[in-house]
mmCIF file of C-alpha atoms in Angstrom:
data_model
loop_
_atom_site.group_PDB
_atom_site.id
_atom_site.type_symbol
_atom_site.label_atom_id
_atom_site.label_comp_id
_atom_site.label_asym_id
_atom_site.label_seq_id
_atom_site.Cartn_x
_atom_site.Cartn_y
_atom_site.Cartn_z
ATOM 1 C CA MET A 1 103.753 108.958 60.724
ATOM 2 C CA TYR A 2 104.418 105.317 61.695
ATOM 3 C CA PHE A 3 105.447 106.453 65.215
ATOM 4 C CA SER A 4 102.222 108.429 65.564
ATOM 5 C CA ILE A 5 100.147 105.401 64.617
ATOM 6 C CA LEU A 6 102.003 103.248 67.159
ATOM 7 C CA THR A 7 101.532 105.843 69.881
ATOM 8 C CA PHE A 8 97.820 106.144 69.173
ATOM 9 C CA ASP A 9 97.487 102.361 68.930
ATOM 10 C CA SER A 10 99.060 101.948 72.366
ATOM 11 C CA MET A 11 96.722 104.339 74.114
ATOM 12 C CA ILE A 12 94.400 102.704 76.593
ATOM 13 C CA SER A 13 91.631 103.829 78.917
ATOM 14 C CA LYS A 14 90.265 102.446 82.163
ATOM 15 C CA SER A 15 87.004 101.577 80.432
ATOM 16 C CA GLU A 16 88.849 99.573 77.773
ATOM 17 C CA ILE A 17 90.756 97.670 80.477
ATOM 18 C CA GLN A 18 87.489 96.799 82.198
ATOM 19 C CA SER A 19 85.919 95.740 78.894
ATOM 20 C CA LEU A 20 88.889 93.579 77.947
ATOM 21 C CA LEU A 21 88.953 91.880 81.343
ATOM 22 C CA THR A 22 85.216 91.158 81.083
ATOM 23 C CA LEU A 23 85.661 89.723 77.588
ATOM 24 C CA MET A 24 88.377 87.359 78.802
ATOM 25 C CA ASP A 25 85.517 85.188 80.133
ATOM 26 C CA ASP A 26 83.698 85.152 76.810
ATOM 27 C CA PRO A 27 83.023 81.575 75.636
ATOM 28 C CA ASP A 28 83.825 82.498 72.024
ATOM 29 C CA PRO A 29 87.463 81.500 71.282
ATOM 30 C CA PHE A 30 87.705 84.243 68.663
ATOM 31 C CA VAL A 31 86.799 86.899 71.256
ATOM 32 C CA GLN A 32 89.319 85.483 73.724
ATOM 33 C CA GLU A 33 92.014 85.458 71.050
ATOM 34 C CA SER A 34 91.208 89.070 70.125
ATOM 35 C CA VAL A 35 91.445 90.130 73.773
ATOM 36 C CA ASN A 36 94.793 88.362 74.211
ATOM 37 C CA ARG A 37 96.097 89.922 71.011
ATOM 38 C CA ARG A 38 95.070 93.397 72.214
ATOM 39 C CA PHE A 39 96.858 92.921 75.541
ATOM 40 C CA VAL A 40 99.985 91.671 73.753
ATOM 41 C CA GLU A 41 99.771 94.706 71.479
ATOM 42 C CA LEU A 42 99.561 97.046 74.468
ATOM 43 C CA GLY A 43 102.291 95.188 76.330
ATOM 44 C CA GLU A 44 103.703 96.922 79.384
ATOM 45 C CA ASN A 45 101.762 100.086 78.491
ATOM 46 C CA ALA A 46 98.706 98.394 80.007
ATOM 47 C CA VAL A 47 100.427 97.482 83.271
ATOM 48 C CA PRO A 48 100.031 100.739 85.261
ATOM 49 C CA MET A 49 96.288 100.801 84.631
ATOM 50 C CA LEU A 50 95.930 97.062 85.281
ATOM 51 C CA ASP A 51 97.824 97.520 88.525
ATOM 52 C CA GLN A 52 95.587 100.420 89.526
ATOM 53 C CA TYR A 53 92.525 98.345 88.639
ATOM 54 C CA GLN A 54 93.554 95.288 90.669
ATOM 55 C CA VAL A 55 94.223 97.374 93.810
ATOM 56 C CA ASP A 56 90.455 97.903 94.181
ATOM 57 C CA LEU A 57 89.684 94.194 93.813
ATOM 58 C CA LYS A 58 89.212 91.887 96.775
ATOM 59 C CA GLN A 59 91.157 88.638 96.904
ATOM 60 C CA GLY A 60 89.565 86.180 94.488
ATOM 61 C CA GLU A 61 89.660 84.798 90.976
ATOM 62 C CA GLU A 62 89.458 88.176 89.266
ATOM 63 C CA LYS A 63 92.350 89.657 91.269
ATOM 64 C CA THR A 64 94.430 86.528 90.627
ATOM 65 C CA ARG A 65 93.675 86.715 86.913
ATOM 66 C CA VAL A 66 94.690 90.381 86.698
ATOM 67 C CA ASN A 67 97.920 89.691 88.585
ATOM 68 C CA GLU A 68 98.711 86.797 86.260
ATOM 69 C CA LEU A 69 98.055 89.032 83.261
ATOM 70 C CA ILE A 70 100.405 91.703 84.632
ATOM 71 C CA HIS A 71 103.042 89.022 85.146
ATOM 72 C CA THR A 72 102.633 87.763 81.571
ATOM 73 C CA LEU A 73 102.982 91.269 80.133
ATOM 74 C CA THR A 74 106.100 92.121 82.162
ATOM 75 C CA PHE A 75 108.086 88.881 82.357
ATOM 76 C CA GLU A 76 109.797 89.272 78.981
ATOM 77 C CA GLY A 77 111.045 92.729 79.990
ATOM 78 C CA LEU A 78 112.336 91.297 83.273
ATOM 79 C CA GLN A 79 114.207 88.575 81.390
ATOM 80 C CA THR A 80 115.815 91.144 79.110
ATOM 81 C CA ASP A 81 116.907 93.318 82.036
ATOM 82 C CA PHE A 82 118.281 90.247 83.826
ATOM 83 C CA VAL A 83 120.435 89.371 80.820
ATOM 84 C CA ASP A 84 121.694 92.961 80.574
ATOM 85 C CA ALA A 85 122.647 92.959 84.263
ATOM 86 C CA LEU A 86 124.403 89.607 83.968
ATOM 87 C CA GLU A 87 126.257 90.771 80.855
ATOM 88 C CA ASN A 88 127.577 93.729 82.844
ATOM 89 C CA GLY A 89 128.591 91.354 85.635
ATOM 90 C CA ILE A 90 127.601 90.921 89.291
ATOM 91 C CA LYS A 91 130.935 92.024 90.730
ATOM 92 C CA ASN A 92 130.094 93.287 94.220
ATOM 93 C CA ARG A 93 127.339 93.676 96.793
ATOM 94 C CA LYS A 94 126.022 96.805 95.096
ATOM 95 C CA ASP A 95 125.476 94.872 91.861
ATOM 96 C CA LEU A 96 123.913 92.037 93.854
ATOM 97 C CA GLU A 97 121.513 94.459 95.539
ATOM 98 C CA SER A 98 120.425 95.847 92.173
ATOM 99 C CA ILE A 99 119.676 92.466 90.619
ATOM 100 C CA ILE A 100 117.929 91.206 93.783
ATOM 101 C CA PHE A 101 115.614 94.222 93.604
ATOM 102 C CA MET A 102 115.193 93.476 89.898
ATOM 103 C CA LEU A 103 114.071 89.982 90.895
ATOM 104 C CA SER A 104 111.438 91.601 93.139
ATOM 105 C CA ARG A 105 109.707 92.683 89.924
ATOM 106 C CA PHE A 106 108.721 89.024 89.512
ATOM 107 C CA GLY A 107 106.402 89.445 92.488
ATOM 108 C CA ASN A 108 105.697 93.160 92.092
ATOM 109 C CA PRO A 109 106.156 94.314 88.472
ATOM 110 C CA THR A 110 105.460 97.962 89.375
ATOM 111 C CA ILE A 111 107.885 98.104 92.315
ATOM 112 C CA ASP A 112 109.467 101.488 93.011
ATOM 113 C CA THR A 113 113.024 100.212 93.481
ATOM 114 C CA LYS A 114 114.388 103.625 94.404
ATOM 115 C CA ARG A 115 111.986 103.830 97.342
ATOM 116 C CA TYR A 116 113.376 100.635 98.834
ATOM 117 C CA LYS A 117 116.993 101.547 98.205
ATOM 118 C CA ASP A 118 116.267 104.850 99.936
ATOM 119 C CA LYS A 119 114.931 102.882 102.913
ATOM 120 C CA LEU A 120 118.187 100.942 103.135
ATOM 121 C CA ASP A 121 120.074 104.252 102.909
ATOM 122 C CA TYR A 122 117.954 105.574 105.773
ATOM 123 C CA PHE A 123 118.553 102.488 107.910
ATOM 124 C CA ALA A 124 122.302 102.914 107.415
ATOM 125 C CA GLU A 125 122.098 106.592 108.323
ATOM 126 C CA MET A 126 120.177 105.728 111.501
ATOM 127 C CA VAL A 127 122.812 103.355 112.829
ATOM 128 C CA ALA A 128 125.941 105.049 111.443
ATOM 129 C CA PRO A 129 126.558 107.510 114.333
ATOM 130 C CA SER A 130 126.576 104.823 117.019
ATOM 131 C CA ILE A 131 128.815 102.512 114.985
ATOM 132 C CA ARG A 132 131.266 105.271 114.119
ATOM 133 C CA TYR A 133 132.302 105.708 117.733
ATOM 134 C CA LYS A 134 132.549 102.013 118.603
ATOM 135 C CA LEU A 135 136.160 101.284 117.683
ATOM 136 C CA ASP A 136 136.160 97.608 118.652
ATOM 137 C CA GLU A 137 135.314 95.440 115.588
ATOM 138 C CA LYS A 138 133.060 93.052 117.433
ATOM 139 C CA LYS A 139 131.134 95.892 119.080
ATOM 140 C CA LYS A 140 130.543 97.517 115.701
ATOM 141 C CA ALA A 141 129.211 94.273 114.263
ATOM 142 C CA SER A 142 127.142 93.468 117.342
ATOM 143 C CA HIS A 143 125.574 96.913 117.271
ATOM 144 C CA LEU A 144 124.624 96.484 113.622
ATOM 145 C CA PHE A 145 122.988 93.116 114.294
ATOM 146 C CA LYS A 146 121.140 94.514 117.319
ATOM 147 C CA PHE A 147 119.928 97.447 115.237
ATOM 148 C CA VAL A 148 118.540 95.215 112.454
ATOM 149 C CA PHE A 149 117.032 92.448 114.560
ATOM 150 C CA GLU A 150 115.934 94.354 117.671
ATOM 151 C CA ASP A 151 115.496 98.034 116.794
ATOM 152 C CA LEU A 152 114.105 97.469 113.280
ATOM 153 C CA ASN A 153 112.559 94.151 114.366
ATOM 154 C CA PHE A 154 113.480 92.065 111.326
ATOM 155 C CA ASN A 155 112.892 88.398 112.101
ATOM 156 C CA GLY A 156 112.241 85.008 110.545
ATOM 157 C CA ASP A 157 108.743 84.142 109.384
ATOM 158 C CA GLN A 158 107.985 81.229 111.698
ATOM 159 C CA LYS A 159 104.318 80.910 110.701
ATOM 160 C CA ASP A 160 104.471 81.012 106.896
ATOM 161 C CA TYR A 161 108.056 80.135 105.998
ATOM 162 C CA HIS A 162 107.385 79.212 102.352
ATOM 163 C CA ASN A 163 105.417 82.364 101.513
ATOM 164 C CA PRO A 164 106.993 83.897 98.354
ATOM 165 C CA ALA A 165 106.857 87.260 100.147
ATOM 166 C CA ASN A 166 109.757 86.015 102.275
ATOM 167 C CA CYS A 167 111.915 85.784 99.149
ATOM 168 C CA PHE A 168 111.407 89.280 97.724
ATOM 169 C CA LEU A 169 113.471 92.049 99.267
ATOM 170 C CA ASP A 170 110.753 94.710 99.006
ATOM 171 C CA THR A 171 108.164 92.642 100.881
ATOM 172 C CA VAL A 172 110.772 91.589 103.456
ATOM 173 C CA ILE A 173 111.448 95.277 104.121
ATOM 174 C CA ASP A 174 107.722 96.037 104.339
ATOM 175 C CA ARG A 175 106.793 93.051 106.528
ATOM 176 C CA ARG A 176 110.058 92.864 108.518
ATOM 177 C CA LYS A 177 109.913 89.090 107.972
ATOM 178 C CA GLY A 178 111.918 86.810 105.742
ATOM 179 C CA LEU A 179 114.048 83.739 105.183
ATOM 180 C CA PRO A 180 117.617 83.410 106.480
ATOM 181 C CA ILE A 181 118.991 84.489 103.091
ATOM 182 C CA THR A 182 116.782 87.571 102.666
ATOM 183 C CA LEU A 183 117.348 88.661 106.270
ATOM 184 C CA SER A 184 121.059 88.220 105.606
ATOM 185 C CA MET A 185 120.853 90.447 102.557
ATOM 186 C CA ILE A 186 119.159 93.194 104.571
ATOM 187 C CA VAL A 187 122.140 93.136 106.955
ATOM 188 C CA MET A 188 124.690 92.857 104.131
ATOM 189 C CA PHE A 189 123.244 95.763 102.163
ATOM 190 C CA ILE A 190 123.136 98.011 105.224
ATOM 191 C CA ALA A 191 126.686 96.893 106.103
ATOM 192 C CA ARG A 192 127.823 97.788 102.571
ATOM 193 C CA ARG A 193 126.726 101.350 103.136
ATOM 194 C CA LEU A 194 128.732 101.416 106.382
ATOM 195 C CA ASP A 195 131.852 99.723 104.952
ATOM 196 C CA LEU A 196 131.476 96.836 107.388
ATOM 197 C CA PRO A 197 132.769 93.394 106.288
ATOM 198 C CA VAL A 198 129.568 91.369 106.622
ATOM 199 C CA PHE A 199 129.052 88.603 104.075
ATOM 200 C CA GLY A 200 126.867 85.594 103.389
ATOM 201 C CA VAL A 201 127.681 81.951 104.033
ATOM 202 C CA ASN A 202 125.907 79.509 101.721
ATOM 203 C CA MET A 203 125.499 76.737 104.280
ATOM 204 C CA PRO A 204 123.055 73.985 103.216
ATOM 205 C CA ILE A 205 119.493 74.266 104.549
ATOM 206 C CA HIS A 206 120.251 77.404 106.563
ATOM 207 C CA PHE A 207 121.948 80.483 105.095
ATOM 208 C CA MET A 208 124.288 82.240 107.539
ATOM 209 C CA LEU A 209 126.159 85.511 107.955
ATOM 210 C CA THR A 210 129.830 86.002 108.699
ATOM 211 C CA TYR A 211 131.719 89.016 109.969
ATOM 212 C CA ILE A 212 135.299 89.032 108.660
ATOM 213 C CA GLY A 213 137.283 91.828 110.287
ATOM 214 C CA GLU A 214 141.008 92.337 110.704
ATOM 215 C CA ARG A 215 141.004 90.727 114.153
ATOM 216 C CA GLU A 216 137.579 89.157 114.498
ATOM 217 C CA GLU A 217 135.733 86.550 112.447
ATOM 218 C CA PHE A 218 132.517 84.888 113.536
ATOM 219 C CA LEU A 219 129.275 83.358 112.279
ATOM 220 C CA VAL A 220 125.835 84.846 112.884
ATOM 221 C CA ASP A 221 122.418 83.230 112.552
ATOM 222 C CA PRO A 222 120.076 85.729 110.821
ATOM 223 C CA TYR A 223 117.042 83.575 111.639
ATOM 224 C CA ASP A 224 117.777 83.686 115.370
ATOM 225 C CA ASP A 225 117.866 87.472 115.823
ATOM 226 C CA GLY A 226 121.519 87.756 114.816
ATOM 227 C CA THR A 227 122.868 85.364 117.458
ATOM 228 C CA VAL A 228 126.571 84.555 117.212
ATOM 229 C CA VAL A 229 127.045 80.808 116.689
ATOM 230 C CA SER A 230 130.070 78.532 116.665
ATOM 231 C CA TYR A 231 131.270 76.282 113.854
ATOM 232 C CA ASP A 232 130.632 73.322 116.170
ATOM 233 C CA GLN A 233 126.968 74.304 116.433
ATOM 234 C CA CYS A 234 126.727 74.472 112.641
ATOM 235 C CA TYR A 235 128.431 71.082 112.275
ATOM 236 C CA PHE A 236 125.941 69.593 114.738
ATOM 237 C CA PHE A 237 123.029 71.193 112.857
ATOM 238 C CA LEU A 238 124.157 69.691 109.531
ATOM 239 C CA LYS A 239 124.799 66.274 111.048
ATOM 240 C CA LYS A 240 121.352 66.357 112.614
ATOM 241 C CA ASN A 241 119.916 66.970 109.143
ATOM 242 C CA ASN A 242 121.924 64.096 107.608
ATOM 243 C CA ILE A 243 124.399 66.370 105.819
ATOM 244 C CA GLU A 244 128.094 65.649 106.124
ATOM 245 C CA PRO A 245 129.812 68.955 106.969
ATOM 246 C CA LYS A 246 132.437 70.156 104.488
ATOM 247 C CA PRO A 247 134.805 73.151 104.767
ATOM 248 C CA GLU A 248 133.309 74.779 101.662
ATOM 249 C CA TYR A 249 129.931 75.017 103.390
ATOM 250 C CA PHE A 250 131.382 77.696 105.677
ATOM 251 C CA GLN A 251 133.161 79.822 103.101
ATOM 252 C CA MET A 252 131.990 83.244 102.028
ATOM 253 C CA ALA A 253 129.192 82.935 99.441
ATOM 254 C CA SER A 254 129.720 84.526 96.067
ATOM 255 C CA ASP A 255 127.186 87.070 94.822
ATOM 256 C CA MET A 256 126.074 84.625 92.125
ATOM 257 C CA ASP A 257 125.610 81.881 94.742
ATOM 258 C CA ILE A 258 123.272 84.184 96.663
ATOM 259 C CA LEU A 259 121.291 85.109 93.549
ATOM 260 C CA ILE A 260 120.889 81.469 92.515
ATOM 261 C CA ARG A 261 119.826 80.350 95.982
ATOM 262 C CA THR A 262 117.246 83.159 96.138
ATOM 263 C CA ILE A 263 115.714 82.055 92.829
ATOM 264 C CA ARG A 264 115.667 78.419 93.953
ATOM 265 C CA ASN A 265 113.873 79.416 97.145
ATOM 266 C CA LEU A 266 111.264 81.178 95.016
ATOM 267 C CA ILE A 267 110.836 78.100 92.843
ATOM 268 C CA GLN A 268 110.157 75.994 95.936
ATOM 269 C CA SER A 269 107.684 78.568 97.255
ATOM 270 C CA TYR A 270 105.657 78.693 94.038
ATOM 271 C CA GLU A 271 105.788 74.898 93.684
ATOM 272 C CA ARG A 272 104.122 74.627 97.086
ATOM 273 C CA LYS A 273 101.455 77.069 95.908
ATOM 274 C CA GLU A 274 101.103 75.007 92.688
ATOM 275 C CA GLN A 275 101.646 78.097 90.543
ATOM 276 C CA LEU A 276 103.426 76.076 87.911
ATOM 277 C CA GLU A 277 103.588 78.773 85.213
ATOM 278 C CA LYS A 278 105.561 80.987 87.583
ATOM 279 C CA VAL A 279 107.744 78.014 88.474
ATOM 280 C CA GLU A 280 108.603 77.557 84.789
ATOM 281 C CA ASP A 281 109.342 81.268 84.369
ATOM 282 C CA LEU A 282 111.666 81.170 87.389
ATOM 283 C CA LYS A 283 113.416 78.120 86.001
ATOM 284 C CA GLN A 284 114.066 80.125 82.844
ATOM 285 C CA LEU A 285 115.629 82.903 84.926
ATOM 286 C CA LEU A 286 117.674 80.351 86.855
ATOM 287 C CA SER A 287 118.970 78.759 83.643
ATOM 288 C CA THR A 288 119.948 82.208 82.375
ATOM 289 C CA VAL A 289 121.857 83.027 85.575
ATOM 290 C CA GLU A 290 123.642 79.659 85.567
ATOM 291 C CA LEU A 291 124.992 80.393 82.087
ATOM 292 C CA TYR A 292 127.020 83.239 83.622
ATOM 293 C CA MET A 293 128.556 81.160 86.435
#
């Protein structure tokens, strides 16, 4: 009987959503409190209809408010799932891919993760035949980089670098634009499906890629269309930016390093947009991840 009451209590209609959103502007504090209590009661059950409702809205205060409400209703669930994933351990690139897509829920709570993983599967299937018959290590790697940066046309966002969309893997796949670290992850996750040894390098300021084969090892700049670069060029870049180069800056990045840097990039992006509530939520996620280092 108790379950039936809960189920009935959680039911919601489009008209109720519209009424609740209208009442959020009511000057009476009691009405506002009642509306907030109803949304808390509905929790994530309200999200699909809220998401459907906000799609029809033009950019403006109302759309922003609905998006913020969706974020509020889903963030606790994201935190819980993050802790579960960290408890299980981020042990390889497959685990990293899963938690990075989980992080995309921060920007898109209703993301269809399977759809984007299927896209990465498809990208790998597209390039696999040509790589299979290139026996030389460097040619295999070069062909992969050409495929991602020329054929698929992934590139750095030169016009709006600090846009949060550049930090979420789903929007990077949709827009074909991103930061060095998210572009690197696109390559890494395709490479994982092809059993190619492509990894991240957590260099300050500018995240890099490295190919570590049996006979070949070289650095690649994901923000410059996959151009192969030398260690000397990287040293010069760091010196130019008043950073003293250290050997550890050129070592393979751990999966946790990549996750932490991605969250920090998001924090910087939302700070620039002055969305301080999201900044605080991201800092909570970051603190949680750092506990598992």
